[in-house]
Coordinates of C-alpha atoms (C1' of nucleotides) and ligand atoms in Angstrom, one line a residue:
Chain A
M1 CA 22.0 -38.0 21.6
P2 CA 20.1 -39.8 19.0
D3 CA 19.9 -38.0 15.6
T4 CA 16.8 -36.1 16.8
I5 CA 15.0 -35.9 20.0
T6 CA 11.4 -35.6 18.7
Q7 CA 8.5 -34.1 20.7
S8 CA 7.3 -37.6 21.3
I9 CA 10.6 -38.7 22.7
Q10 CA 10.7 -35.6 24.9
D11 CA 7.4 -36.6 26.4
Y12 CA 8.5 -40.1 27.1
L13 CA 11.7 -38.9 28.8
K14 CA 9.8 -36.3 30.8
H15 CA 7.4 -38.8 32.2
I16 CA 10.0 -41.4 32.8
Y17 CA 11.9 -38.8 34.8
E18 CA 8.9 -38.2 36.9
L19 CA 8.2 -41.9 37.5
N20 CA 11.8 -42.5 38.4
E21 CA 11.7 -39.7 41.0
H22 CA 9.5 -41.7 43.3
G23 CA 11.3 -45.0 43.4
G24 CA 13.1 -47.2 40.9
S25 CA 12.3 -47.8 37.3
A26 CA 9.3 -46.7 35.3
S27 CA 7.1 -49.6 34.1
T28 CA 5.8 -49.9 30.6
N29 CA 2.2 -49.7 31.9
D30 CA 2.8 -46.6 34.0
I31 CA 4.3 -44.8 31.0
A32 CA 1.5 -46.0 28.8
I33 CA -1.1 -44.6 31.2
R34 CA 0.6 -41.3 31.6
L35 CA 1.1 -40.8 27.8
N36 CA -2.3 -42.3 26.9
I37 CA -0.7 -44.7 24.5
A38 CA -1.0 -48.5 24.1
P39 CA 1.5 -50.5 26.2
A40 CA 2.7 -52.2 23.1
S41 CA 3.6 -48.9 21.6
V42 CA 5.6 -48.0 24.7
T43 CA 7.6 -51.2 24.5
G44 CA 8.6 -50.3 21.0
M45 CA 9.7 -46.8 22.0
L46 CA 11.6 -48.0 25.0
Q47 CA 13.6 -50.4 22.9
K48 CA 14.4 -47.6 20.5
L49 CA 15.5 -45.2 23.3
A50 CA 17.6 -48.0 24.8
S51 CA 19.4 -48.7 21.6
A52 CA 19.9 -45.1 20.5
T53 CA 23.5 -43.7 20.4
P54 CA 24.1 -42.8 23.1
P55 CA 21.3 -44.7 24.9
L56 CA 18.7 -42.5 26.6
V57 CA 17.3 -45.2 28.9
I58 CA 18.4 -48.4 30.4
Y59 CA 15.9 -51.1 29.6
K60 CA 15.7 -54.7 30.7
K61 CA 12.8 -56.7 29.4
H62 CA 9.8 -56.8 31.8
Q63 CA 11.6 -54.5 34.2
G64 CA 10.9 -51.1 33.0
V65 CA 13.4 -48.3 32.3
T66 CA 15.7 -45.8 34.0
L67 CA 17.1 -42.7 32.4
T68 CA 20.7 -42.6 31.5
K69 CA 22.7 -39.4 32.1
N70 CA 21.9 -38.3 28.6
G71 CA 18.2 -39.2 28.9
E72 CA 18.1 -37.2 32.2
K73 CA 19.6 -34.1 30.7
A74 CA 17.1 -34.2 27.9
A75 CA 14.2 -34.7 30.4
L76 CA 15.4 -31.8 32.5
E77 CA 15.6 -29.6 29.5
V78 CA 11.9 -30.2 28.8
I79 CA 10.9 -29.9 32.5
R80 CA 12.8 -26.6 32.7
H81 CA 10.9 -25.4 29.7
H82 CA 7.6 -26.5 31.2
R83 CA 8.0 -24.9 34.5
L84 CA 9.4 -21.7 33.2
L85 CA 6.5 -21.5 30.8
E86 CA 4.0 -22.1 33.6
T87 CA 5.5 -19.3 35.6
F88 CA 5.7 -17.0 32.6
L89 CA 2.1 -17.6 31.5
V90 CA 0.8 -16.9 35.0
T91 CA 2.8 -13.7 35.5
T92 CA 2.6 -12.2 32.1
L93 CA -0.7 -13.4 30.7
G94 CA -2.8 -13.8 33.8
Y95 CA -3.4 -17.5 33.5
S96 CA -4.5 -19.1 36.8
W97 CA -2.5 -22.0 38.0
D98 CA -5.0 -24.6 37.1
E99 CA -5.0 -23.5 33.4
V100 CA -1.3 -23.4 32.6
H101 CA -0.5 -27.0 32.5
R102 CA -2.0 -28.0 29.1
E103 CA -0.6 -24.9 27.4
A104 CA 2.9 -25.5 28.7
D105 CA 2.7 -29.2 27.7
K106 CA 2.6 -28.2 24.1
L107 CA 4.9 -25.1 24.2
E108 CA 7.6 -26.9 26.1
H109 CA 8.7 -28.8 22.9
V110 CA 8.9 -25.8 20.5
I111 CA 10.5 -22.9 22.3
S112 CA 14.1 -22.1 21.6
E113 CA 16.9 -21.9 24.1
D114 CA 16.8 -18.1 23.5
F115 CA 13.2 -18.1 24.5
E116 CA 14.0 -20.1 27.6
A117 CA 16.7 -17.6 28.6
R118 CA 14.6 -14.6 27.9
M119 CA 11.8 -16.0 30.1
A120 CA 14.2 -16.8 32.9
E121 CA 15.6 -13.3 32.7
A122 CA 12.3 -11.6 32.6
L123 CA 11.1 -13.6 35.6
G124 CA 14.2 -13.0 37.7
H125 CA 15.5 -16.5 37.4
P126 CA 12.8 -18.2 39.5
T127 CA 13.5 -21.4 41.3
R128 CA 9.9 -22.7 41.5
D129 CA 6.9 -22.7 39.2
P130 CA 3.4 -21.6 40.3
H131 CA 2.7 -24.9 42.0
G132 CA 6.0 -24.7 43.8
E133 CA 7.7 -27.3 41.8
L134 CA 11.5 -26.8 41.5
I135 CA 12.8 -25.5 38.2
P136 CA 15.9 -27.2 36.9
T137 CA 18.8 -24.8 36.6
A138 CA 20.0 -23.5 33.2
D139 CA 22.8 -26.1 33.3
L140 CA 20.2 -28.8 33.9
V141 CA 20.6 -29.6 37.5
M142 CA 17.5 -30.4 39.5
P143 CA 17.6 -28.7 42.9
V144 CA 17.0 -30.9 45.9
D145 CA 13.5 -30.8 47.3
E146 CA 13.3 -31.2 51.1
S147 CA 9.6 -30.7 51.6
C148 CA 7.5 -33.4 53.1
P149 CA 3.8 -34.2 52.7
L150 CA 1.5 -32.0 54.8
A151 CA -0.2 -35.2 55.8
S152 CA 2.8 -36.1 57.9
L153 CA 2.4 -33.2 60.3
R154 CA 0.8 -33.4 63.7
T155 CA -0.8 -31.1 66.2
D156 CA 1.0 -27.8 67.0
E157 CA 3.5 -28.3 64.2
T158 CA 4.2 -25.2 62.0
A159 CA 5.3 -25.3 58.4
T160 CA 5.5 -23.3 55.1
V161 CA 3.7 -24.6 52.1
R162 CA 6.2 -25.2 49.3
R163 CA 4.5 -27.2 46.6
V164 CA 1.2 -28.6 45.6
S165 CA 0.6 -31.5 43.1
D166 CA -0.5 -30.0 39.8
D167 CA -2.3 -33.1 38.5
D168 CA -5.9 -32.0 39.3
P169 CA -7.1 -28.6 38.2
A170 CA -10.1 -28.9 40.5
L171 CA -7.9 -29.5 43.5
L172 CA -5.8 -26.6 42.5
R173 CA -8.8 -24.3 42.4
H174 CA -9.9 -25.5 45.8
L175 CA -6.5 -24.9 47.4
R176 CA -6.4 -21.5 45.9
E177 CA -9.8 -20.7 47.5
I178 CA -8.7 -21.8 51.0
G179 CA -5.4 -20.0 50.7
V180 CA -3.2 -23.1 50.6
V181 CA -0.6 -21.9 48.2
P182 CA 3.2 -21.9 48.1
E183 CA 5.1 -19.7 50.6
V184 CA 2.1 -19.5 53.0
K185 CA 2.6 -20.5 56.6
I186 CA 0.3 -22.9 58.4
V187 CA -0.2 -24.2 61.9
V188 CA -1.7 -27.7 62.6
K189 CA -4.4 -27.1 65.3
S190 CA -5.4 -30.7 65.5
Y191 CA -5.0 -34.1 64.0
S192 CA -7.6 -36.9 63.9
E193 CA -6.0 -40.3 64.2
F194 CA -9.2 -41.9 62.8
D195 CA -9.4 -40.3 59.4
G196 CA -6.1 -38.5 59.3
N197 CA -7.9 -35.1 59.0
L198 CA -5.9 -32.1 59.8
T199 CA -7.3 -28.9 61.2
L200 CA -5.2 -26.0 59.9
Q201 CA -4.8 -22.4 60.6
V202 CA -3.7 -20.9 57.3
E203 CA -1.9 -17.6 57.2
G204 CA -4.1 -14.8 55.9
Q205 CA -7.4 -16.8 56.4
K206 CA -10.1 -15.9 58.9
S207 CA -11.2 -19.3 59.9
N208 CA -9.5 -22.7 60.2
V209 CA -10.0 -25.4 57.7
V210 CA -10.2 -29.2 58.0
L211 CA -8.5 -31.2 55.2
G212 CA -8.5 -35.0 54.6
T213 CA -5.6 -37.0 53.5
A214 CA -6.7 -36.9 49.8
V215 CA -5.8 -33.3 50.0
T216 CA -3.0 -33.2 52.6
S217 CA -1.0 -35.9 50.7
Q218 CA -0.9 -33.6 47.7
V219 CA 0.5 -30.6 49.5
F220 CA 4.2 -30.5 50.5
V221 CA 5.7 -28.3 53.2
D222 CA 8.9 -27.4 54.9
K223 CA 8.9 -27.5 58.6
Chain B
M1 CA -12.5 -29.3 7.9
P2 CA -10.6 -32.5 7.4
D3 CA -10.3 -34.7 10.5
T4 CA -7.3 -32.8 11.7
I5 CA -5.4 -29.8 10.4
T6 CA -1.9 -30.8 11.2
Q7 CA 1.1 -28.5 11.7
S8 CA 2.3 -29.4 8.3
I9 CA -1.1 -28.6 6.7
Q10 CA -1.2 -25.3 8.5
D11 CA 2.1 -24.4 7.0
Y12 CA 1.0 -25.3 3.5
L13 CA -2.2 -23.2 3.9
K14 CA -0.3 -20.2 5.3
H15 CA 2.1 -20.2 2.4
I16 CA -0.6 -20.7 -0.2
Y17 CA -2.4 -17.8 1.3
E18 CA 0.6 -15.6 1.0
L19 CA 1.2 -16.7 -2.6
N20 CA -2.4 -16.2 -3.5
E21 CA -2.3 -12.6 -2.2
H22 CA -0.1 -11.3 -5.0
G23 CA -2.0 -12.7 -8.0
G24 CA -3.7 -15.9 -8.9
S25 CA -2.9 -19.4 -7.9
A26 CA 0.1 -20.8 -6.0
S27 CA 2.2 -23.1 -8.1
T28 CA 3.6 -26.4 -6.9
N29 CA 7.1 -25.1 -7.3
D30 CA 6.6 -21.9 -5.4
I31 CA 5.1 -23.8 -2.5
A32 CA 7.9 -26.4 -2.6
I33 CA 10.5 -23.6 -2.4
R34 CA 8.9 -21.8 0.4
L35 CA 8.4 -24.9 2.5
N36 CA 11.7 -26.4 1.5
I37 CA 10.1 -29.6 0.4
A38 CA 10.4 -31.6 -2.9
P39 CA 7.9 -30.6 -5.5
A40 CA 6.6 -34.2 -5.8
S41 CA 5.8 -34.1 -2.1
V42 CA 3.9 -30.9 -2.6
T43 CA 1.8 -32.4 -5.4
G44 CA 0.8 -35.2 -3.0
M45 CA -0.3 -32.8 -0.3
L46 CA -2.2 -30.6 -2.7
Q47 CA -4.2 -33.6 -3.9
K48 CA -4.9 -34.5 -0.4
L49 CA -6.0 -31.0 0.6
A50 CA -8.2 -30.8 -2.5
S51 CA -10.0 -34.0 -1.7
A52 CA -10.5 -33.4 2.0
T53 CA -14.0 -32.9 3.3
P54 CA -14.6 -30.1 3.0
P55 CA -11.8 -29.2 0.5
L56 CA -9.2 -26.8 1.7
V57 CA -7.9 -25.9 -1.8
I58 CA -9.0 -25.9 -5.3
Y59 CA -6.6 -27.8 -7.4
K60 CA -6.3 -28.4 -11.2
K61 CA -3.4 -30.5 -12.4
H62 CA -0.5 -28.4 -13.6
Q63 CA -2.3 -25.1 -12.6
G64 CA -1.5 -24.7 -8.9
V65 CA -4.0 -24.1 -6.1
T66 CA -6.3 -21.5 -4.6
L67 CA -7.6 -21.6 -1.1
T68 CA -11.3 -22.4 -0.5
K69 CA -13.2 -20.4 2.1
N70 CA -12.4 -23.1 4.6
G71 CA -8.8 -23.2 3.6
E72 CA -8.6 -19.4 3.9
K73 CA -10.0 -19.4 7.4
A74 CA -7.5 -22.0 8.5
A75 CA -4.7 -20.0 7.0
L76 CA -5.8 -16.8 8.6
E77 CA -6.0 -18.5 12.0
V78 CA -2.3 -19.4 11.7
I79 CA -1.3 -16.0 10.3
R80 CA -3.1 -14.3 13.2
H81 CA -1.3 -16.5 15.6
H82 CA 2.0 -15.7 13.9
R83 CA 1.6 -12.0 13.9
L84 CA 0.3 -11.7 17.4
L85 CA 3.1 -13.8 18.6
E86 CA 5.7 -11.6 16.9
T87 CA 4.2 -8.6 18.5
F88 CA 4.0 -10.3 21.8
L89 CA 7.6 -11.5 21.7
V90 CA 8.9 -8.1 20.8
T91 CA 6.9 -6.2 23.5
T92 CA 7.2 -8.7 26.4
L93 CA 10.4 -10.5 25.9
G94 CA 12.5 -7.8 24.2
Y95 CA 13.1 -9.7 20.9
S96 CA 14.2 -7.5 18.1
W97 CA 12.1 -7.6 15.0
D98 CA 14.6 -9.6 13.0
E99 CA 14.6 -12.4 15.6
V100 CA 11.0 -13.1 16.1
H101 CA 10.1 -14.8 12.9
R102 CA 11.6 -18.2 13.5
E103 CA 10.2 -18.5 17.0
A104 CA 6.7 -17.5 15.9
D105 CA 6.9 -20.0 13.0
K106 CA 7.0 -22.8 15.5
L107 CA 4.7 -21.4 18.2
E108 CA 2.0 -20.5 15.8
H109 CA 0.9 -24.1 15.5
V110 CA 0.7 -25.0 19.2
I111 CA -0.9 -22.1 21.1
S112 CA -4.5 -22.3 22.1
E113 CA -7.3 -20.0 21.3
D114 CA -7.1 -18.9 24.9
F115 CA -3.5 -18.0 24.5
E116 CA -4.3 -16.0 21.3
A117 CA -7.1 -14.1 23.1
R118 CA -4.9 -13.3 26.1
M119 CA -2.1 -12.0 23.9
A120 CA -4.5 -9.8 21.9
E121 CA -5.9 -8.5 25.2
A122 CA -2.5 -7.9 26.7
L123 CA -1.3 -6.0 23.6
G124 CA -4.5 -3.9 23.3
H125 CA -5.8 -5.7 20.2
P126 CA -3.1 -4.6 17.8
T127 CA -3.8 -4.3 14.1
R128 CA -0.3 -4.7 12.9
D129 CA 2.8 -6.8 13.8
P130 CA 6.2 -5.4 14.4
H131 CA 6.9 -5.3 10.7
G132 CA 3.7 -3.5 10.0
E133 CA 1.9 -6.5 8.6
L134 CA -1.8 -6.5 9.2
I135 CA -3.1 -8.9 11.8
P136 CA -6.3 -10.8 10.8
T137 CA -9.2 -10.0 13.2
A138 CA -10.4 -12.5 15.9
D139 CA -13.2 -13.5 13.5
L140 CA -10.6 -14.1 10.8
V141 CA -11.0 -11.3 8.4
M142 CA -7.9 -9.8 6.9
P143 CA -8.0 -6.0 6.9
V144 CA -7.4 -4.3 3.6
D145 CA -3.9 -3.0 3.1
E146 CA -3.7 0.2 1.0
S147 CA 0.0 0.8 1.2
C148 CA 2.2 1.1 -1.9
P149 CA 5.9 0.4 -2.4
L150 CA 8.2 3.2 -1.3
A151 CA 9.8 2.7 -4.7
S152 CA 6.8 4.2 -6.4
L153 CA 7.2 7.6 -4.8
R154 CA 8.8 10.6 -6.5
T155 CA 10.4 13.9 -5.5
D156 CA 8.6 16.0 -2.9
E157 CA 6.1 13.3 -2.1
T158 CA 5.4 12.7 1.6
A159 CA 4.3 9.4 3.2
T160 CA 4.1 7.3 6.3
V161 CA 5.9 3.9 6.5
R162 CA 3.4 1.2 7.1
R163 CA 5.1 -2.1 6.5
V164 CA 8.5 -3.6 5.7
S165 CA 9.1 -7.1 4.2
D166 CA 10.2 -9.5 6.9
D167 CA 11.9 -12.0 4.7
D168 CA 15.5 -10.8 5.3
P169 CA 16.8 -10.3 8.9
A170 CA 19.8 -8.3 7.6
L171 CA 17.6 -5.9 5.7
L172 CA 15.4 -5.5 8.9
R173 CA 18.5 -4.6 10.9
H174 CA 19.5 -2.1 8.3
L175 CA 16.1 -0.5 8.2
R176 CA 16.1 -0.3 12.0
E177 CA 19.4 1.5 12.0
I178 CA 18.4 4.1 9.5
G179 CA 15.1 4.6 11.2
V180 CA 12.8 3.3 8.5
V181 CA 10.2 1.6 10.7
P182 CA 6.4 1.5 10.7
E183 CA 4.6 4.8 11.5
V184 CA 7.6 7.0 10.7
K185 CA 7.0 9.8 8.2
I186 CA 9.3 10.3 5.3
V187 CA 9.8 13.0 2.5
V188 CA 11.3 12.2 -0.9
K189 CA 14.0 14.8 -1.5
S190 CA 15.0 13.4 -4.9
Y191 CA 14.6 10.6 -7.3
S192 CA 17.2 9.3 -9.8
E193 CA 15.6 8.1 -13.0
F194 CA 18.8 6.1 -13.8
D195 CA 19.1 3.7 -10.9
G196 CA 15.7 4.4 -9.2
N197 CA 17.5 5.6 -6.1
L198 CA 15.4 7.7 -3.6
T199 CA 17.0 10.3 -1.4
L200 CA 14.8 10.4 1.8
Q201 CA 14.4 12.6 4.7
V202 CA 13.4 10.3 7.6
E203 CA 11.5 11.6 10.6
G204 CA 13.8 11.7 13.6
Q205 CA 17.0 11.2 11.6
K206 CA 19.7 13.9 11.4
S207 CA 20.8 13.3 7.8
N208 CA 19.1 12.1 4.6
V209 CA 19.6 8.6 3.3
V210 CA 19.8 7.3 -0.3
L211 CA 18.1 3.9 -0.9
G212 CA 18.2 1.7 -4.0
T213 CA 15.2 -0.2 -5.4
A214 CA 16.3 -3.4 -3.7
V215 CA 15.4 -1.7 -0.5
T216 CA 12.6 0.7 -1.5
S217 CA 10.7 -2.2 -3.1
Q218 CA 10.5 -3.9 0.3
V219 CA 9.1 -0.9 2.1
F220 CA 5.5 0.0 1.9
V221 CA 3.9 3.3 2.7
D222 CA 0.7 5.3 2.8
K223 CA 0.8 8.6 1.0
Chain C
dA1 C1' 5.0 -25.1 -35.4
dA2 C1' 9.0 -27.8 -33.6
dT3 C1' 11.7 -28.6 -29.9
dA4 C1' 14.2 -27.7 -25.7
dA5 C1' 13.6 -26.4 -21.0
dA6 C1' 11.0 -26.1 -17.0
dA7 C1' 7.3 -27.5 -14.2
dT8 C1' 4.6 -31.0 -12.5
dT9 C1' 2.9 -35.5 -11.7
dT10 C1' 3.3 -40.5 -11.1
dA11 C1' 5.3 -44.5 -9.1
dG12 C1' 7.6 -46.6 -5.7
dG13 C1' 9.8 -46.4 -1.2
dC14 C1' 11.0 -44.9 3.5
dT15 C1' 10.6 -43.6 8.6
dA16 C1' 8.3 -42.3 12.9
dG17 C1' 5.0 -43.5 15.8
dA18 C1' 1.0 -45.1 16.6
dC19 C1' -2.6 -49.5 16.8
dT20 C1' -4.7 -54.5 17.6
dA21 C1' -4.3 -59.3 18.5
dA22 C1' -1.8 -62.9 20.1
dA23 C1' 2.1 -64.9 22.7
dT24 C1' 4.9 -64.8 26.6
dT25 C1' 6.6 -63.6 31.1
dT26 C1' 6.0 -62.1 35.7
dT27 C1' 3.3 -61.6 39.9
dA28 C1' -0.1 -62.6 43.1
dC29 C1' -2.5 -65.7 45.9
dA30 C1' -4.9 -69.8 47.0
Chain D
dT1 C1' 3.8 -74.4 44.7
dG2 C1' 0.5 -74.3 41.1
dT3 C1' -2.5 -71.5 38.6
dA4 C1' -4.9 -67.3 37.3
dA5 C1' -4.5 -62.6 36.5
dA6 C1' -1.8 -58.8 35.2
dA7 C1' 1.9 -56.9 32.8
dT8 C1' 4.8 -57.0 28.9
dT9 C1' 6.5 -58.2 24.5
dT10 C1' 6.1 -59.8 19.7
dA11 C1' 4.1 -59.7 15.2
dG12 C1' 1.8 -57.7 11.9
dT13 C1' -0.6 -53.2 10.2
dC14 C1' -1.6 -48.5 9.3
dT15 C1' -1.2 -43.4 8.4
dA16 C1' 1.2 -39.0 7.7
dG17 C1' 4.5 -36.9 5.4
dC18 C1' 8.4 -36.9 3.4
dC19 C1' 12.0 -38.7 -0.5
dT20 C1' 14.1 -40.0 -5.5
dA21 C1' 13.7 -41.3 -10.2
dA22 C1' 11.2 -41.4 -14.2
dA23 C1' 7.3 -40.0 -17.0
dT24 C1' 4.4 -36.4 -18.5
dT25 C1' 2.7 -31.9 -19.4
dT26 C1' 3.3 -27.0 -20.0
dT27 C1' 6.0 -23.1 -21.5
dA28 C1' 9.3 -20.7 -23.9
dT29 C1' 12.2 -20.0 -27.9
dT30 C1' 13.5 -20.2 -32.1
Ligands
LIG1 MN1 4.4 -32.3 26.3
LIG2 MN1 3.7 -27.7 37.2
LIG3 MN1 5.1 -22.6 10.8
LIG4 MN1 6.0 -10.8 10.3

DNA sequence: AATAAAATTTAGGCTAGACTAAATTTTACA
DNA sequence: TGTAAAATTTAGTCTAGCCTAAATTTTATT
């Protein structure tokens, strides 16, 4: 590890991890957008992370970065903190799932390993956060996610909601209202090949609901 | 307020508040010791805080600083966070009262006002933290503490423990063991004028205990 | 009141992590 | 396949907050 993994570095690593998840390397621009920082500043940091001892990222000019094993461990540590915190805030302080993100984004950098362990214990060692995202294990292994986008289902298919994208609080509130939350079962009543709309029967809901791809691409299910 | 009250500034203000509590102004050296920072660095920060708009401290060369009204509000905000956090960590995550301090010292700077409000609500709007220290109110007023040092009691006096100094974890563990914790009643069975020792009968304890001034000066009671 | 010690300030310097503007490289597409 | 747009890097700055060493002021003690 470099001498110190600052809060700023933790945020870089976390976002690089998430960008790496969906395909290859994380580009300077993508990182800059997610961190709300000028691209030139990102370049500087990437060079620093790449020449740290040991290196936290693999960086080739103009080709973005990938995490090294060390970088990934550091990223998973932060992600575990974040997701445990979200779970903790929802269950013990009554936060709703669209409110926790900002709070966890700051707390994730300052809690101790003891705090992390106490939360995990108090919550019964959960494997998913309130949005259904997988929580890395205490020894920093990310479980495999086998869910697929709700948008990929077709008429008569049945599935269980596992995870919803937590990017957009408004979308989260909407999903909460229509009952599309993790662990709920759904049945696809019909599919429109024109607009991709899905008509769904949602467990526990009186009437069916029709969702467009803007929504169904953000919800992930296990068949 | 200055443009931003950073974490560093928050810590300065908090410690200046505590130094101001017991007598006049906070000296450069005292602040430096408490913050573990070189005195020269403290001078620089004090000058900055004094010339902020509005000023957060009143500073005269070589004479230390006092908080302005604005500085005091900012300090009380941090202290409220700290003491609510200590209470919260003890009651919801099972921390012992000698473990909470370090954790709260970091968290106090990053929690939101919403988090503060939710903690206060969940805890039933407590007025004291686990060590018995008074918690500033939501509108940032510090309640008046009327307790006096246990060391000032004499034979046959009766009192209720209100507060113990939280500086020393080892002392806290000792006090916990002998049952000297907030809200417990005590009776002074005898006083030694030679060494200042007090023999105490502690509510809920089988046998009496003898405490020296090193301990009794750190425990505060209401008669 | 003189002087030694302690406290404090000044001066100069450093690092982390951001920024803008300009230069360069890559990519897209005509 | 050349050129324009987009992405990225370089170069030069800036601020916050710390440091050490040296100078100065205050205080304590004779
Ligand atoms: Mn963060
Ligand atoms: Mn999440
Ligand atoms: Mn602090
Ligand atoms: Mn305390």
